[in-house]
Tab-separated table of C-alpha atoms in Angstrom:
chain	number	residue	atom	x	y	z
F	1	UNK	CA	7.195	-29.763	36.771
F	2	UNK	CA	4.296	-30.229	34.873
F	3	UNK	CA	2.716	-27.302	34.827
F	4	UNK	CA	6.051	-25.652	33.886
F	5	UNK	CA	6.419	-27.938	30.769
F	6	UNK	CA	2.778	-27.183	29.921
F	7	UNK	CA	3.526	-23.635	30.080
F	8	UNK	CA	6.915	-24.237	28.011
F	9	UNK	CA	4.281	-26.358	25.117
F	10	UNK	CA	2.014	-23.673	25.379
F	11	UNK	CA	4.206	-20.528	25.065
F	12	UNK	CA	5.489	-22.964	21.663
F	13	UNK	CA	2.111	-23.152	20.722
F	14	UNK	CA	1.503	-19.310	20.551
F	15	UNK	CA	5.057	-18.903	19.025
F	16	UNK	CA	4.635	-21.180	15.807
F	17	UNK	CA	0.848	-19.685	15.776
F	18	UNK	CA	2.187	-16.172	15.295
F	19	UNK	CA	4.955	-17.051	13.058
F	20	UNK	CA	2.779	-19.486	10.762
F	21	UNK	CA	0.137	-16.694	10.511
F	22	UNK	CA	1.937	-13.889	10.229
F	23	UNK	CA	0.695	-11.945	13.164
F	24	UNK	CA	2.603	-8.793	12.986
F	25	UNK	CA	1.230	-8.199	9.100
F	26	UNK	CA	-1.842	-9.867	10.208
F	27	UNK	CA	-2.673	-7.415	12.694
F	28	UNK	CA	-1.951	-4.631	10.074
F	29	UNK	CA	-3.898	-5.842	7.838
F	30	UNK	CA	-6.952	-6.151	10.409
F	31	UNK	CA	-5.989	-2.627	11.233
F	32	UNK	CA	-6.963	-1.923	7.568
F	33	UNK	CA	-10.511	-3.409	7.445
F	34	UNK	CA	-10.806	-1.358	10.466
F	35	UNK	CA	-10.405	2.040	9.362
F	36	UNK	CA	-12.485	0.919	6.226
F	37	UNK	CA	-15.553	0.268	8.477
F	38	UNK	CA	-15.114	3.218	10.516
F	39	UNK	CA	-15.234	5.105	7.111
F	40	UNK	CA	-18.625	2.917	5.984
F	41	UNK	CA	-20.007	3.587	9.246
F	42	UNK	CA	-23.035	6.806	8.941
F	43	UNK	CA	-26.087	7.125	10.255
F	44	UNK	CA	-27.791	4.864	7.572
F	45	UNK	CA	-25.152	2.634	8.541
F	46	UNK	CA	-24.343	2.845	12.376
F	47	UNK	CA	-21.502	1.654	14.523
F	48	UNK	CA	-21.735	-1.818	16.080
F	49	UNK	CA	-19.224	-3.228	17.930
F	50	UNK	CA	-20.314	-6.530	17.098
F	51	UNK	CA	-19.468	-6.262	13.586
F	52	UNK	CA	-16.259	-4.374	14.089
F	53	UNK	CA	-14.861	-7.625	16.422
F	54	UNK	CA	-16.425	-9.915	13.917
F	55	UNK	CA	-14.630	-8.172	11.191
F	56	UNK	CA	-11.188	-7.782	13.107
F	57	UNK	CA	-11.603	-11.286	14.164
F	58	UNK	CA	-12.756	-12.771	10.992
F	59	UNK	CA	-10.017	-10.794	8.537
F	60	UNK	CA	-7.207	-12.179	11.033
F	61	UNK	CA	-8.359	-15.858	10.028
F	62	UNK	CA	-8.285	-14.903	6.254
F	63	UNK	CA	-5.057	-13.434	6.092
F	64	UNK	CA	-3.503	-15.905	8.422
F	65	UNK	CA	-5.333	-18.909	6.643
F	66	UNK	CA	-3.774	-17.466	3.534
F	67	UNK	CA	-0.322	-16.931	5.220
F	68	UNK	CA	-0.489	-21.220	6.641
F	69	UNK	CA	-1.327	-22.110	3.333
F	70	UNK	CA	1.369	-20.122	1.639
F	71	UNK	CA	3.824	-21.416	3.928
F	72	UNK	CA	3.045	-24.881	2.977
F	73	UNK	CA	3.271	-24.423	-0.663
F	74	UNK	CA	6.704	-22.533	-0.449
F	75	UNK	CA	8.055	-25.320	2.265
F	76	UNK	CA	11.112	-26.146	0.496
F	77	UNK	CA	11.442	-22.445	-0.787
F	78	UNK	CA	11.391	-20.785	2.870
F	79	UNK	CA	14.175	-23.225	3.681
F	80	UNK	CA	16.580	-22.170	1.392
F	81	UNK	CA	16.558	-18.105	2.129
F	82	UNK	CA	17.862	-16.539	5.582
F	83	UNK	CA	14.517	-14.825	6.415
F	84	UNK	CA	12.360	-17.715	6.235
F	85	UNK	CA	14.850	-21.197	6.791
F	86	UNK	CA	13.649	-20.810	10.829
F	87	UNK	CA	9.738	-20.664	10.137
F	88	UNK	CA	7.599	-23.162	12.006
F	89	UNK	CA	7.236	-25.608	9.129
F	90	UNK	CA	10.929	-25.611	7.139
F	91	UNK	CA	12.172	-25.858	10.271
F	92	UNK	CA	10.371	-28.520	11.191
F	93	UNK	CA	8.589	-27.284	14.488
F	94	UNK	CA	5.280	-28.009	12.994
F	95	UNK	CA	4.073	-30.654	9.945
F	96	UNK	CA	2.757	-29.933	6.951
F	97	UNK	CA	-0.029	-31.869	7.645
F	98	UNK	CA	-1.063	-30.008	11.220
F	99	UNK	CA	-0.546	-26.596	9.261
F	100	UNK	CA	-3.121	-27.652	6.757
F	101	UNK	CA	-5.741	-28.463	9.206
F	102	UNK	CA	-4.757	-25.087	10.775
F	103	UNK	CA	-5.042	-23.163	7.238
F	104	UNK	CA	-8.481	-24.973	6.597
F	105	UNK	CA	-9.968	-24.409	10.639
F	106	UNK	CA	-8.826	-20.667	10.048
F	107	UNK	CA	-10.629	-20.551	6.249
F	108	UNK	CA	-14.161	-22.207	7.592
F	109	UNK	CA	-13.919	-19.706	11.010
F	110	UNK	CA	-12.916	-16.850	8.706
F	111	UNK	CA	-15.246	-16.780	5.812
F	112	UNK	CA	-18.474	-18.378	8.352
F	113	UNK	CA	-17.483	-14.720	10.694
F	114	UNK	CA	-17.812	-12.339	7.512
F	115	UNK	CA	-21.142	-14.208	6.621
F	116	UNK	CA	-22.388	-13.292	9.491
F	117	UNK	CA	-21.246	-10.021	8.769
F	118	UNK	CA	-22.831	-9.934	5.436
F	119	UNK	CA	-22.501	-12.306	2.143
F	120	UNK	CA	-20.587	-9.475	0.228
F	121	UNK	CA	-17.901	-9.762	3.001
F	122	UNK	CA	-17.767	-13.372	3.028
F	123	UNK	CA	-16.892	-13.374	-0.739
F	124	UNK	CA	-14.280	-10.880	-0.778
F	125	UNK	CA	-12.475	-12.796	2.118
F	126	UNK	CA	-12.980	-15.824	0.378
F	127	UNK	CA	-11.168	-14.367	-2.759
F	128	UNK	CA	-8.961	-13.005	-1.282
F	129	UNK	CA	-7.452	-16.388	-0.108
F	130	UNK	CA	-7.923	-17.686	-3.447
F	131	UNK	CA	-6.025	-15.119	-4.757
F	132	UNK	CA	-3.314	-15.205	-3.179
F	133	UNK	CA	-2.714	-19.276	-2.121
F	134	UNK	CA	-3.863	-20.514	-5.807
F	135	UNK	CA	-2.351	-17.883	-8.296
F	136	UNK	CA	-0.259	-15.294	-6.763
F	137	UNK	CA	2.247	-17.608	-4.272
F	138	UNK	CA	2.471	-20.013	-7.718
F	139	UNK	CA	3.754	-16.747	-9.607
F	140	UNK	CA	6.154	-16.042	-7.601
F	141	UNK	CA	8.938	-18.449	-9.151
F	142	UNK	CA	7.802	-17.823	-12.731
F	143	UNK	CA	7.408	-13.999	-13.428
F	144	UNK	CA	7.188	-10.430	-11.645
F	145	UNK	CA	3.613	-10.133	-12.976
F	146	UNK	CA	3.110	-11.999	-9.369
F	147	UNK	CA	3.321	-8.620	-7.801
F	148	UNK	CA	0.459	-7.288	-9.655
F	149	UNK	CA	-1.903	-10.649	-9.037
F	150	UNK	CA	-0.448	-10.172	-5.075
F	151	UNK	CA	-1.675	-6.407	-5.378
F	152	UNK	CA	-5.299	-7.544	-5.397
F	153	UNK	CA	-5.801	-9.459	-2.591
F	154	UNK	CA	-3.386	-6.676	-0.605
F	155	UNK	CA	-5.770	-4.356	-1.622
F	156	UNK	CA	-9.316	-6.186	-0.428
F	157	UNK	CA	-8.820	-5.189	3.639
F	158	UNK	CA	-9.228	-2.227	3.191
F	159	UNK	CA	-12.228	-2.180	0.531
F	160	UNK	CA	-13.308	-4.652	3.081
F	161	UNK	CA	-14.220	-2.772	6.085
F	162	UNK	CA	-16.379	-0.707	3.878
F	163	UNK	CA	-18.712	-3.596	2.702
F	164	UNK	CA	-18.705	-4.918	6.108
F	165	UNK	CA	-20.109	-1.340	6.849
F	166	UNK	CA	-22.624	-0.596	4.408
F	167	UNK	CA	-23.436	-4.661	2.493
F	168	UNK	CA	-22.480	-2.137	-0.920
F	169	UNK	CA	-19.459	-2.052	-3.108
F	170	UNK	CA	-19.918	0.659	-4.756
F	171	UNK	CA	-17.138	3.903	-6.151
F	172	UNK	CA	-16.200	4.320	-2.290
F	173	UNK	CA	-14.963	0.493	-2.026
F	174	UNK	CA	-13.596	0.746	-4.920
F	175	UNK	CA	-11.497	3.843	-4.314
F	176	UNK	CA	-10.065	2.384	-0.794
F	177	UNK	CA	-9.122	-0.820	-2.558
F	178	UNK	CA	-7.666	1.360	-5.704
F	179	UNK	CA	-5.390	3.159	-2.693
F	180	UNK	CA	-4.036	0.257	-1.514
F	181	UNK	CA	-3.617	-1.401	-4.797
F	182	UNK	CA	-1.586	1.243	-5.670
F	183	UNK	CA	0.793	0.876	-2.606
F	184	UNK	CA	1.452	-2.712	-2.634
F	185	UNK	CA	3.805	-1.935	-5.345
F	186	UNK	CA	6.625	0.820	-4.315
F	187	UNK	CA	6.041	-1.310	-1.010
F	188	UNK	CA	6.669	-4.657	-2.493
F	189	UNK	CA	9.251	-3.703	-4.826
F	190	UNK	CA	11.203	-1.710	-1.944
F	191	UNK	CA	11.334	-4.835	-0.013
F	192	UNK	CA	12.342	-6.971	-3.411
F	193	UNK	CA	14.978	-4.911	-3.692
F	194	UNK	CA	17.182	-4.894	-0.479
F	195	UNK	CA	16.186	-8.755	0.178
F	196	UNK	CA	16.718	-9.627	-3.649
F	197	UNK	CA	20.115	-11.734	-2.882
F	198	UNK	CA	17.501	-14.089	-0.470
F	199	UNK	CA	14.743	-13.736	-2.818
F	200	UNK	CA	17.204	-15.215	-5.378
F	201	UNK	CA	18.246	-18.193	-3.867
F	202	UNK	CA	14.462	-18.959	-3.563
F	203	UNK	CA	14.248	-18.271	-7.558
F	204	UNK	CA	11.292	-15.466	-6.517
F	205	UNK	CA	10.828	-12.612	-9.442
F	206	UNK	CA	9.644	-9.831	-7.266
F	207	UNK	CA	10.967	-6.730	-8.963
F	208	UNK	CA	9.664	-5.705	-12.169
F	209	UNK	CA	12.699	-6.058	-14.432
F	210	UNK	CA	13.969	-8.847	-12.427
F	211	UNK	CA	17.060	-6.639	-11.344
F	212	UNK	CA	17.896	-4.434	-9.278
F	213	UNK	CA	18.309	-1.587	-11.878
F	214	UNK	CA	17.195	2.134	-13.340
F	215	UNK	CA	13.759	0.417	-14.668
F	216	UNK	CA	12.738	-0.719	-11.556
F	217	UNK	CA	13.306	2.343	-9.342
F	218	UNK	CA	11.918	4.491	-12.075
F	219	UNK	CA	8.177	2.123	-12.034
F	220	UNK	CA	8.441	2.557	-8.315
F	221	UNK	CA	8.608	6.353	-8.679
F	222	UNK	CA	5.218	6.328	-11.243
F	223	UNK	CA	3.628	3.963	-9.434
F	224	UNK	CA	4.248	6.236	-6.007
F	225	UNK	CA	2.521	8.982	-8.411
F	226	UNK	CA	-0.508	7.020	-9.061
F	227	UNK	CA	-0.688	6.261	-5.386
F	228	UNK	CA	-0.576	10.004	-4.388
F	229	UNK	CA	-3.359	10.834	-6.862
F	230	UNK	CA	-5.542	8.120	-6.075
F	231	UNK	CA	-5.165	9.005	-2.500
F	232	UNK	CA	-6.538	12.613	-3.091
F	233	UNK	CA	-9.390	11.681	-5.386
F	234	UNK	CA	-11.958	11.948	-2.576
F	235	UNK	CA	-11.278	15.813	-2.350
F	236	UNK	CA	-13.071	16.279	-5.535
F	237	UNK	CA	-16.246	14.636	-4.724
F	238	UNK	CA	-16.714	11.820	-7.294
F	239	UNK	CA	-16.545	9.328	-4.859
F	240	UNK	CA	-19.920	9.046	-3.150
F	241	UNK	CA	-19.912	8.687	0.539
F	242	UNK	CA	-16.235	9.121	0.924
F	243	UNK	CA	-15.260	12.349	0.971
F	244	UNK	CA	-11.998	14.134	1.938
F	245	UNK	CA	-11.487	17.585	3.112
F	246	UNK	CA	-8.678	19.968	1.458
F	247	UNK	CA	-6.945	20.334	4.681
F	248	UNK	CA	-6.789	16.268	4.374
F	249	UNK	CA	-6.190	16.126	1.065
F	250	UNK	CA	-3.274	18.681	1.753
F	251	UNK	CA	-1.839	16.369	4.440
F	252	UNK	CA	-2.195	13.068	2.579
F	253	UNK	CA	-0.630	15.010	-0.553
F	254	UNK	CA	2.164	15.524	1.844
F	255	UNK	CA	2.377	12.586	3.120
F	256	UNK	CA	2.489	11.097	-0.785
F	257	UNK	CA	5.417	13.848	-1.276
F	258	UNK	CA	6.991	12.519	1.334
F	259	UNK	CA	7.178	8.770	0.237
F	260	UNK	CA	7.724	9.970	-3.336
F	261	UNK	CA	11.146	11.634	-1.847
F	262	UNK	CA	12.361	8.055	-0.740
F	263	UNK	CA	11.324	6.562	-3.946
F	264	UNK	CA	13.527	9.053	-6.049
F	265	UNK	CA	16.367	8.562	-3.607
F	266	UNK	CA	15.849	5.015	-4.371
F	267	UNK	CA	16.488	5.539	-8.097
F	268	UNK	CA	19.270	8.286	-7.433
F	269	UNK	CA	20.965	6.034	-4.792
F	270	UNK	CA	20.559	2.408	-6.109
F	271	UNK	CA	20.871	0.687	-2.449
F	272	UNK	CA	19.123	-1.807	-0.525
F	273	UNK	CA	19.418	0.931	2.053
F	274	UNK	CA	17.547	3.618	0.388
F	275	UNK	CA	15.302	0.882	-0.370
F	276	UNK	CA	14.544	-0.563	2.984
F	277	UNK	CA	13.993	2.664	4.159
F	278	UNK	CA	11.301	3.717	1.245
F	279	UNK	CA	9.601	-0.088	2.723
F	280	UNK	CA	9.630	1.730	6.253
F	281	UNK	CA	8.246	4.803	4.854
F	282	UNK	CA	5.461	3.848	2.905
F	283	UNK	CA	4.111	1.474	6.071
F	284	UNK	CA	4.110	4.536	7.870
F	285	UNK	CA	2.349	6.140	4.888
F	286	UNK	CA	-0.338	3.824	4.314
F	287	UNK	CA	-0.885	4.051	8.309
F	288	UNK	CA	-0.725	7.926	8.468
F	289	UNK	CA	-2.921	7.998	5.188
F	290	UNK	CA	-5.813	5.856	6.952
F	291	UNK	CA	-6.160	7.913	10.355
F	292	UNK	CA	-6.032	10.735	8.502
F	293	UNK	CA	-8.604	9.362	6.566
F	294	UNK	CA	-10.681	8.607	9.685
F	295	UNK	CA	-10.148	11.508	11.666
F	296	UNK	CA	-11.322	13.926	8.594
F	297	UNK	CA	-14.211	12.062	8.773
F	298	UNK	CA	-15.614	12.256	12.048
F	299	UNK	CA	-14.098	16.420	12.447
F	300	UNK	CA	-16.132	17.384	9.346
């Protein structure tokens, strides 16, 4: 009996742990700072696996430190919307008070991993957090500006991988974390839209306008523009050590094309269906974008 109702306390354990940290956008973030290293990676700059696992292991405690301490800030907010009233602390499966020691064990682990890594790596991770606990989760109740404050620390995995690479940020960081800045926003506004009736009884301002109107879909379609362009800038060879081939750029201009179809259906249609789906679409984008990405690199 007791080892079945260690089992049942440990399986709880794990369950809470993955809901409290977000593991399924943890995991895709991680997948992020991935791809950025293999993309730093050269022969000034070789491939160890010891800094890929410290990096994969290290961004998972950043973005789930930031996740804990997000959930404990927006305690009483989670409980009043459908999609949240059942996470670990709202619901009351775990205490504030544990999920703070959590969030600051996960911090220390986190931005100790990345120093090891290399200073630059440490810092971004560390901002990151900052970011995102201290000003954007704030925003979020007071104005849709929050979106653009989230975008930055969305946009650091990625730019991450390549510092953890080379110790540089230099016009290649900077154009993988201009990608994903980009992204955050069609992808963040798609989701504000079709969960805006939850979002609302939370008082969150996630959509530019506020509502669910013309305006917002039409930002989503220019700022699904700016992605695609940004995302093709490597082709022309301003951008250092990251370069892109035109068969990739072809294929990442189609992919862009191909989110940019579900935007405009989004501003034609007006749904939280056609918006859900562009939030599908541009995961898969931002996915499809990065192998392509990597597999240019190491076929050129």
């Amino acid at each position: 009996m007791e080892t079945s109702n260690t089992n049942t306390s440990l399986k709880s354990i794990l369950i809470d742990f993955k809901a409290i940290t977000k593991m399924g956008l943890a995991i895709s973030v991680v997948f992020s700072s991935v791809i950025g290293y293999l993309l730093g990676v050269s022969e000034e700059f070789p491939f160890q696996w010891s800094v890929l696992i410290m990096l994969a292991i290290g961004g998972y405690c950043m973005v789930g430190a930031s996740n804990v301490f997000n959930q404990i800030i927006e305690k009483d907010l989670d409980a009043k919307m459908d999609r949240t009233k059942n996470r670990p602390i709202p619901s009351g499966k775990m205490s504030k008070t544990t999920a703070f020691v959590l969030g600051t064990i996960l911090t220390i682990i986190g931005i100790a991993i990345l120093y090891v890594i290399n200073p630059k790596s440490a810092m971004f991770g560390a901002i990151s957090i900052f970011l995102y606990v201290s000003v954007y989760t704030p925003l979020k109740t007071l104005t849709p500006l929050s979106v653009f404050v989230g975008a930055f620390p969305g946009a650091i995995p990625f730019m991450l991988g390549w510092v953890a690479a080379t110790n540089q940020f230099g016009i290649e960081a900077g154009t993988l974390f201009l990608i994903q800045f980009f992204w955050q926003f069609p992808h963040f506004w798609a989701i504000g839209w079709f969960l805006y009736d939850d979002y609302s009884k939370a008082g969150f301002f996630m959509l530019p306008t506020g509502k669910r109107d013309k305006k917002t879909a039409l930002q989503t379609i220019l700022y699904t523009i700016w992605l695609i362009l940004a995302s093709i800038i490597p082709v022309f060879g301003f951008t250092g050590e990251l370069k892109l081939s035109i068969v990739a750029a072809i294929i990442v201009a189609l992919l862009g094309f191909w989110m940019l179809f579900y935007a405009m259906k989004l501003y034609n249609e007006m749904t939280a269906k056609a918006a859900r789906t562009l939030m599908l679409v541009s995961v898969s984008y931002i996915s499809l974008l990065q192998i392509v990405y990597v597999v240019d690199k190491f076929l050129r």
